[in-house]
Coordinates of C-alpha atoms in Angstrom, one line a residue:
Chain A
D255 CA 39.9 2.1 -12.9
A256 CA 38.1 -0.2 -14.9
K257 CA 34.6 0.5 -15.7
T258 CA 31.8 -1.3 -14.5
T259 CA 28.9 -2.7 -16.2
Q260 CA 25.6 -3.4 -13.9
P261 CA 21.6 -4.4 -14.3
T262 CA 19.1 -1.3 -13.7
S263 CA 17.4 -3.1 -11.6
M264 CA 16.1 -6.0 -10.4
D265 CA 13.7 -7.5 -7.9
C266 CA 14.1 -10.9 -5.5
A267 CA 11.5 -12.4 -3.1
E268 CA 11.7 -11.9 0.5
G269 CA 13.8 -14.9 2.0
R270 CA 15.7 -15.8 -1.0
A271 CA 19.0 -14.9 -1.9
A272 CA 20.0 -11.9 -3.7
N273 CA 22.6 -12.2 -6.8
L274 CA 23.7 -9.0 -7.9
P275 CA 26.2 -9.5 -11.3
C276 CA 28.7 -6.4 -12.1
N277 CA 30.7 -6.7 -15.2
H278 CA 34.4 -5.7 -15.4
S279 CA 36.3 -6.8 -18.5
T280 CA 39.0 -4.3 -18.1
I281 CA 40.0 -5.0 -14.8
S282 CA 43.6 -4.7 -14.3
G283 CA 45.7 -7.2 -11.6
N284 CA 45.9 -5.2 -8.6
E285 CA 42.5 -3.4 -8.8
Y286 CA 39.9 -4.4 -6.4
V287 CA 35.7 -5.2 -6.5
Y288 CA 34.3 -2.9 -4.1
W289 CA 30.6 -3.0 -3.2
Y290 CA 28.5 -0.1 -1.6
R291 CA 24.5 0.3 -1.1
Q292 CA 22.6 3.1 -0.7
I293 CA 19.4 3.0 1.4
H294 CA 16.7 5.4 0.4
S295 CA 18.5 9.1 0.0
Q296 CA 21.0 7.8 2.8
G297 CA 25.1 8.1 2.6
P298 CA 26.1 5.3 0.5
Q299 CA 27.4 2.1 3.0
Y300 CA 30.2 -0.2 2.2
I301 CA 29.6 -3.9 2.3
I302 CA 32.5 -6.2 1.0
H303 CA 35.4 -5.9 -1.1
G304 CA 37.8 -8.5 -2.8
L305 CA 41.0 -8.9 -5.4
K306 CA 40.4 -12.7 -6.5
N307 CA 39.3 -14.8 -3.4
N308 CA 36.0 -15.0 -2.8
E309 CA 34.8 -13.1 0.8
T310 CA 31.9 -13.4 2.9
N311 CA 31.0 -10.5 6.4
E312 CA 28.1 -10.6 7.7
M313 CA 26.6 -8.9 5.5
A314 CA 27.1 -10.7 2.3
S315 CA 29.4 -12.9 0.2
L316 CA 31.5 -11.6 -2.8
I317 CA 32.3 -14.3 -5.7
I318 CA 34.7 -13.3 -8.4
T319 CA 35.2 -15.4 -11.4
E320 CA 38.9 -16.9 -12.2
D321 CA 39.3 -14.5 -14.6
R322 CA 38.1 -11.9 -12.3
K323 CA 36.1 -10.3 -15.8
S324 CA 33.0 -10.5 -13.3
S325 CA 31.8 -10.6 -9.6
T326 CA 28.8 -11.4 -8.0
L327 CA 27.1 -10.0 -4.6
I328 CA 25.0 -12.6 -2.9
L329 CA 22.6 -11.4 -0.2
P330 CA 21.9 -14.8 1.4
H331 CA 18.7 -14.0 2.3
A332 CA 17.5 -10.7 1.6
T333 CA 15.0 -8.8 3.6
L334 CA 12.5 -6.2 3.0
R335 CA 15.6 -3.8 4.4
D336 CA 17.8 -4.8 1.8
T337 CA 15.8 -3.5 -0.9
A338 CA 18.3 -0.4 -1.9
V339 CA 20.9 1.0 -5.0
Y340 CA 23.8 -1.3 -5.0
Y341 CA 27.1 -0.2 -6.4
C342 CA 29.7 -2.4 -7.6
I343 CA 33.5 -0.3 -8.1
V344 CA 36.7 -1.4 -9.3
R345 CA 39.8 0.3 -7.6
A346 CA 43.3 -0.3 -6.9
L347 CA 44.8 0.8 -3.8
S348 CA 47.3 3.3 -2.4
G349 CA 47.2 5.5 -5.1
T350 CA 44.1 5.6 -6.8
Y351 CA 42.9 8.7 -5.6
K352 CA 39.6 8.8 -7.3
Y353 CA 36.8 6.8 -6.2
I354 CA 34.2 6.8 -9.0
F355 CA 30.4 5.6 -8.7
G356 CA 29.1 4.0 -11.7
T357 CA 24.8 4.3 -11.4
G358 CA 24.6 0.8 -9.9
T359 CA 21.7 -1.8 -9.9
R360 CA 18.1 -1.1 -8.1
L361 CA 17.0 -4.1 -6.0
K362 CA 13.6 -4.5 -4.8
V363 CA 12.8 -7.1 -2.2
L364 CA 9.3 -8.3 -2.6
A365 CA 7.2 -9.6 0.2
Chain B
N143 CA 33.0 8.8 17.0
A144 CA 30.4 10.8 15.1
G145 CA 32.6 9.7 11.8
V146 CA 31.7 12.2 9.0
T147 CA 29.6 15.0 9.3
Q148 CA 27.5 17.4 7.0
T149 CA 26.2 20.6 7.6
P150 CA 23.2 22.1 6.9
K151 CA 20.7 18.9 6.2
F152 CA 18.8 21.2 3.8
R153 CA 18.8 24.3 2.4
I154 CA 17.0 26.4 -0.3
L155 CA 18.8 29.2 -2.2
K156 CA 18.0 31.7 -4.3
I157 CA 19.9 31.7 -8.3
G158 CA 23.0 33.7 -7.9
Q159 CA 23.3 33.6 -4.0
S160 CA 26.7 31.8 -2.7
M161 CA 27.2 29.2 -0.2
T162 CA 29.2 26.9 1.8
L163 CA 28.4 23.3 2.5
Q164 CA 29.9 22.2 5.4
C165 CA 31.6 18.6 5.9
T166 CA 33.9 17.6 9.0
Q167 CA 35.4 14.0 9.9
D168 CA 36.6 13.5 13.4
M169 CA 38.8 9.2 12.2
N170 CA 41.0 11.3 11.1
H171 CA 41.3 10.2 7.6
N172 CA 43.3 11.9 4.8
Y173 CA 41.1 11.4 1.6
M174 CA 37.8 13.6 1.4
Y175 CA 35.8 13.7 -0.9
W176 CA 32.4 15.6 -2.0
Y177 CA 29.8 13.8 -4.5
R178 CA 26.7 15.0 -5.6
Q179 CA 23.4 12.9 -6.6
D180 CA 20.9 14.2 -9.0
P181 CA 16.9 12.6 -8.6
G182 CA 17.2 8.8 -9.3
M183 CA 21.0 8.9 -10.8
G184 CA 24.3 7.7 -9.3
L185 CA 26.9 9.7 -7.4
K186 CA 28.9 11.9 -9.0
L187 CA 32.9 13.0 -7.9
I188 CA 33.0 16.7 -7.6
Y189 CA 36.4 17.2 -6.0
Y190 CA 38.6 15.4 -3.5
S191 CA 41.5 15.8 -1.3
V192 CA 44.4 13.7 -0.4
G193 CA 45.6 15.5 2.8
A194 CA 45.5 19.2 4.0
G195 CA 46.3 21.8 1.9
I196 CA 45.8 19.3 -1.4
T197 CA 42.8 18.8 -3.5
D198 CA 42.1 18.8 -7.3
K199 CA 38.9 17.8 -9.3
G200 CA 36.4 15.0 -9.8
E201 CA 33.8 14.4 -12.8
V202 CA 31.8 17.8 -12.3
P203 CA 34.1 20.7 -10.5
N204 CA 32.5 23.2 -12.8
G205 CA 30.9 26.0 -10.3
Y206 CA 32.5 25.0 -7.0
N207 CA 35.3 25.2 -5.2
V208 CA 36.7 23.8 -1.8
S209 CA 39.9 24.2 0.8
R210 CA 41.6 21.8 2.9
S211 CA 43.0 23.8 5.4
T212 CA 43.1 20.8 8.2
T213 CA 42.7 17.3 7.8
E214 CA 39.3 16.9 9.7
D215 CA 37.5 20.1 7.7
F216 CA 36.9 20.1 3.8
P217 CA 34.5 22.4 3.2
L218 CA 32.5 22.9 -0.4
R219 CA 31.7 26.3 -1.8
L220 CA 29.1 26.8 -4.6
E221 CA 29.3 30.7 -6.2
L222 CA 26.5 32.0 -7.9
A223 CA 24.4 29.4 -7.5
A224 CA 22.2 28.5 -10.5
P225 CA 19.4 25.9 -10.4
S226 CA 21.4 22.7 -12.0
Q227 CA 23.3 22.7 -8.8
T228 CA 19.9 21.3 -7.2
S229 CA 21.2 18.3 -5.3
V230 CA 22.3 15.6 -2.7
Y231 CA 25.7 16.7 -1.3
F232 CA 27.6 13.9 -0.2
C233 CA 30.8 14.0 1.6
A234 CA 33.1 11.1 2.4
S235 CA 36.1 10.3 4.1
Y236 CA 38.6 7.1 4.1
T237 CA 42.2 6.4 5.2
A238 CA 44.9 4.4 3.1
G239 CA 45.7 0.8 3.9
Y240 CA 43.9 -2.5 4.2
S241 CA 40.0 -1.9 2.4
E242 CA 40.5 2.2 1.9
K243 CA 36.4 2.0 2.1
L244 CA 34.2 5.0 2.4
F245 CA 33.0 6.6 5.0
F246 CA 29.7 8.9 4.4
G247 CA 28.2 11.4 5.8
S248 CA 23.8 12.1 5.6
G249 CA 24.2 14.0 2.6
T250 CA 23.3 18.1 2.7
Q251 CA 19.9 18.4 0.8
L252 CA 20.5 21.4 -2.1
S253 CA 17.8 23.4 -3.7
V254 CA 17.9 26.4 -6.1
L255 CA 15.5 28.4 -7.1

């Protein structure tokens, strides 16, 4: 699976959009970009995933560049409850059994 | 659905003791995983299983053993506990298909003193 690079930490003002970047320059054509978040000491929670098209769900939007070498997770109106560690993972479906997490980005939403 | 259930939630072990962390899921997922998370760090994959009777090593398997006799259960065994195994342990599972998103348990906080 391709390696990902994320900033160690970020701050965001409450009510503003939080844009979390992820670099994955060695991504293969069949690999998806996944995002999870971990609030305090809970188990990580799935947010969104995508292959090459931008994706949106009730939690967030995922923007993947045309060359697929980087992506951005967007939380459109961050709240204090979005303070968490956000993990970007790149993996292929069906056949890639290892599910490897990196160190993630610690997002702090400020009041 | 209960999802992924881990027991116990907390445990303190003495050096050299052994124990089994329990993980069970009721979603009929084939794939199950054990991770450990040290304070302030990311998750490290210990072992995983792609189905009953099939297990494989992850990134940090030393000091641990697993078994998968049923689809539902994936226990993690610590033999001869060491202080370096003080960590929070998470179990997770998913099913192959469209999203393959992981579902996590609430974790077991283990201290080895």
